Amino acid sequence: MTAGDPALACEDLGFSFGSLRVLDGVSFEIEPGAVVALVGPNGSGKTTLLRIAAGVLSPDAGRVSYPTGGPRSVGYLPQSPAFAPGFSARRTVAFYDSLVKGGDAPDDLLARVGLTDVADRDVAALSGGMTRLLGLAQSLVGDPGALVLDEPTSGLDPAMTRRLFDLVDAATEAGAGVLVATHDLAAVDRVADEVLLLDGGRFLVRGTPDEIRAAADADSLDDAFVALVGREDRRVRSGAETDATPSAPVAGDGSTDGGGGSTDASTTDASTTDAGPEAGHDGSTDGSGGGGA
Amino acid sequence: MNDLARTLAVAEREFRTLLGSRQFLALAVGFLLAVVGFVLAGAGDRGFVLLGLSLLTPLEVLLPVLAVAVGYRAILEDARRGELDTLRTYPLSRYAYVGGVYLGRLAALLPTVLLALAVAGALTAVGAGPATGVVASHTTVDSPLLYVRFVLLTEVYAAALLAVAVALSSVVRSTVGALAAAATALLVLVVGFDLGLVGLLAGGDGPVPGALVAASPNGAYRGLVLELVVHVVTPERLGAAATPVLSLGSLGLWTVLPLALAAAAVWRD
């Protein structure tokens, strides 16, 4: 890694599930020490973009790059972290640490995420919030130069949420670049250096939180989101909407179906998670246990 | 830190996962009881070689079931939990990952088989006549050493079957798919190949070539046991068997090729 290299760079990414175009020419960079927030309506492709950015899903087009040289280039916290049953939190982190050897010791990592008191508890006995914090500890193994976090605050109480973003701050102070997808727009307002609003496979708008608010002529990011995306009916997208102008500030009035010239936006009930079907072992993370015979 | 160390780290995790699984413990106990049952039913009354011969056919059914049960969800479960995604962010090659999964499961499977066959051997030593106490390699003499040879060949067979199961677990997408694939694999392994051979014998003019006899894991295992254990003490040909080299080569391929398939299927670099 040399001075000036981004911690994470995505160039002209494209991805489709069959005939469904999920990402179309998406590009961005994250500088070391910066936090970039990825927001967008449900089904807009955030998880797909994060998985591509983390290197666990191959794009149909474009490329992802990180600086090399460290023991681990990118850390990844999936949307629903789950771990092999029958292991304590400490042994789980120790396993991941054993794949790197060069990161923090397992106990140090557990202390950083506040799980010292449950270090010997079986992962199956951890609460959802604790499991997410364990996932965060896993993502920090090897001190990666880039962190990709998918809905890290989902299911966390306010204290845990604060601790999580304190850890994000610590990681950025250590030089990591962070890409985080979240619906917690108040947290985005506090921590993000840049916000990427993904809709219809492209960035509907991007900029600092202030620029996003200004683009929507809104007082808060919540209001700006609703105005720009026009999703007051709380439905999720199931179809490709590919006419959005990339990276263009949009002064949405909240009355359109996508704010970016989307076409034929069929809708479904608002209960699905992000980004449609997944193929094979790049598939769902339902957290079910097992792994035994 | 190299790929071998990471392979061993994955293997240790798999081994501990399996040991902590009640299903595996139930399978291991069931396998032990089944083998002991055959011995108590008379398989161990006439010495070690006939014990091996008596266990041959039951093991051709029991071992595929055990190996497939141990391995058919190994990689699938990591995928279902999302841990495959997580693992891909580490400097872990797919070869190291698949190798670790296989070795970890193998480390649990082989002692399970060994324990059951050791108990069977011990029961035979206690229950059979004095001749079973003779330790010798001379032909025509029953010997515990021949039984040890039988046990080793059985372990090689089990290792090949587990590789097939791990390969299955790398290509299935769901538990239902894994169950269907496991059932199909068991049918093919246990009866499919042999039915094919029977068909060839019925329709052909002469004996089936040794390569075809050894083409299936069961055929190769059966051939090895007949050639290296049974035919050592009895000149009577008890069945069609390929040469030991051919049979060993077949089991080697049935081990390496499925693991290569699993490494190719588990993820794209």
Coordinates of C-alpha atoms in Angstrom, one line a residue, chain B residues 36-152:
Chain B
V36 CA -20.9 -56.0 16.8
G37 CA -24.3 -57.4 15.9
F38 CA -22.9 -59.1 12.9
V39 CA -20.1 -60.6 15.0
L40 CA -22.4 -61.8 17.6
A41 CA -24.6 -63.3 14.9
G42 CA -21.8 -65.6 14.0
A43 CA -19.5 -63.6 11.7
G44 CA -16.7 -64.0 14.2
D45 CA -17.0 -67.7 15.0
R46 CA -14.5 -68.9 12.5
G47 CA -11.5 -66.7 12.7
F48 CA -10.2 -63.4 11.5
V49 CA -10.2 -64.0 7.7
L50 CA -13.8 -65.2 7.7
L51 CA -14.7 -62.3 10.0
G52 CA -13.4 -60.0 7.3
L53 CA -15.2 -61.9 4.6
S54 CA -18.4 -61.9 6.6
L55 CA -18.2 -58.2 7.3
L56 CA -17.4 -57.4 3.7
T57 CA -20.9 -57.2 2.3
P58 CA -22.4 -55.4 5.4
L59 CA -19.6 -52.9 5.3
E60 CA -20.3 -52.2 1.6
V61 CA -23.7 -50.9 2.8
L62 CA -22.9 -49.5 6.2
L63 CA -19.8 -47.5 5.3
P64 CA -21.4 -45.6 2.4
V65 CA -24.2 -44.7 4.8
L66 CA -21.8 -43.6 7.5
A67 CA -19.5 -41.7 5.2
V68 CA -22.2 -39.9 3.4
A69 CA -23.9 -39.0 6.7
V70 CA -20.7 -37.6 8.0
G71 CA -19.9 -35.6 4.9
Y72 CA -22.9 -34.7 2.9
R73 CA -23.6 -31.4 4.7
A74 CA -20.1 -30.4 5.6
I75 CA -19.6 -27.6 3.2
L76 CA -23.3 -26.9 2.7
E77 CA -23.7 -25.9 6.4
D78 CA -20.9 -23.4 6.1
A79 CA -22.6 -22.0 3.0
R80 CA -26.0 -21.9 4.7
R81 CA -24.6 -20.0 7.7
G82 CA -22.8 -17.5 5.5
E83 CA -19.4 -18.6 6.9
L84 CA -18.2 -19.4 3.4
D85 CA -18.5 -15.7 2.6
T86 CA -16.6 -14.8 5.8
L87 CA -13.9 -17.4 5.1
R88 CA -13.4 -16.0 1.6
T89 CA -12.2 -12.7 3.1
Y90 CA -9.3 -14.6 4.7
P91 CA -6.1 -15.7 2.9
L92 CA -7.5 -19.2 2.6
S93 CA -7.5 -21.0 -0.7
R94 CA -10.4 -23.2 -1.7
Y95 CA -8.0 -26.1 -1.8
A96 CA -6.9 -25.5 1.8
Y97 CA -10.6 -25.1 2.8
V98 CA -11.8 -28.3 1.1
G99 CA -8.7 -30.2 2.3
G100 CA -9.3 -29.0 5.8
V101 CA -13.0 -30.0 5.8
Y102 CA -12.1 -33.4 4.4
L103 CA -9.3 -34.1 6.8
G104 CA -11.3 -32.9 9.8
R105 CA -14.2 -35.2 9.0
L106 CA -11.8 -38.0 8.1
A107 CA -10.1 -37.6 11.5
A108 CA -13.5 -38.4 13.1
L109 CA -14.6 -41.1 10.6
L110 CA -11.5 -43.3 10.6
P111 CA -11.3 -43.8 14.4
T112 CA -15.1 -44.6 14.4
V113 CA -14.5 -47.3 11.8
L114 CA -11.3 -48.5 13.6
L115 CA -13.1 -48.8 16.9
A116 CA -15.9 -50.8 15.5
L117 CA -13.6 -53.2 13.7
A118 CA -11.3 -53.4 16.6
V119 CA -14.2 -54.5 18.9
A120 CA -15.2 -57.0 16.2
G121 CA -11.7 -58.3 16.1
A122 CA -11.5 -58.5 19.9
L123 CA -14.7 -60.4 20.1
T124 CA -13.5 -62.8 17.5
A125 CA -10.2 -63.3 19.4
V126 CA -12.1 -64.1 22.6
G127 CA -14.9 -66.1 21.1
A128 CA -13.2 -68.1 18.3
G129 CA -11.0 -71.1 18.6
P130 CA -7.3 -71.1 19.6
A131 CA -6.1 -70.8 16.0
T132 CA -7.1 -67.2 16.0
G133 CA -4.3 -66.4 18.4
V134 CA -1.7 -67.3 15.9
V135 CA 0.2 -64.3 14.6
A136 CA 1.6 -65.3 11.2
S137 CA 1.7 -64.2 7.6
H138 CA 2.1 -67.7 6.2
T139 CA -0.6 -68.5 3.7
T140 CA -3.4 -70.9 4.6
V141 CA -3.1 -69.8 8.3
D142 CA -5.7 -67.5 9.7
S143 CA -4.1 -64.5 11.3
P144 CA -4.8 -61.3 13.1
L145 CA -2.4 -59.7 10.7
L146 CA -4.7 -60.5 7.9
Y147 CA -7.5 -58.9 9.8
V148 CA -5.3 -55.8 10.4
R149 CA -4.9 -55.7 6.6
F150 CA -8.7 -55.9 6.2
V151 CA -9.1 -53.0 8.6
L152 CA -6.6 -50.9 6.8

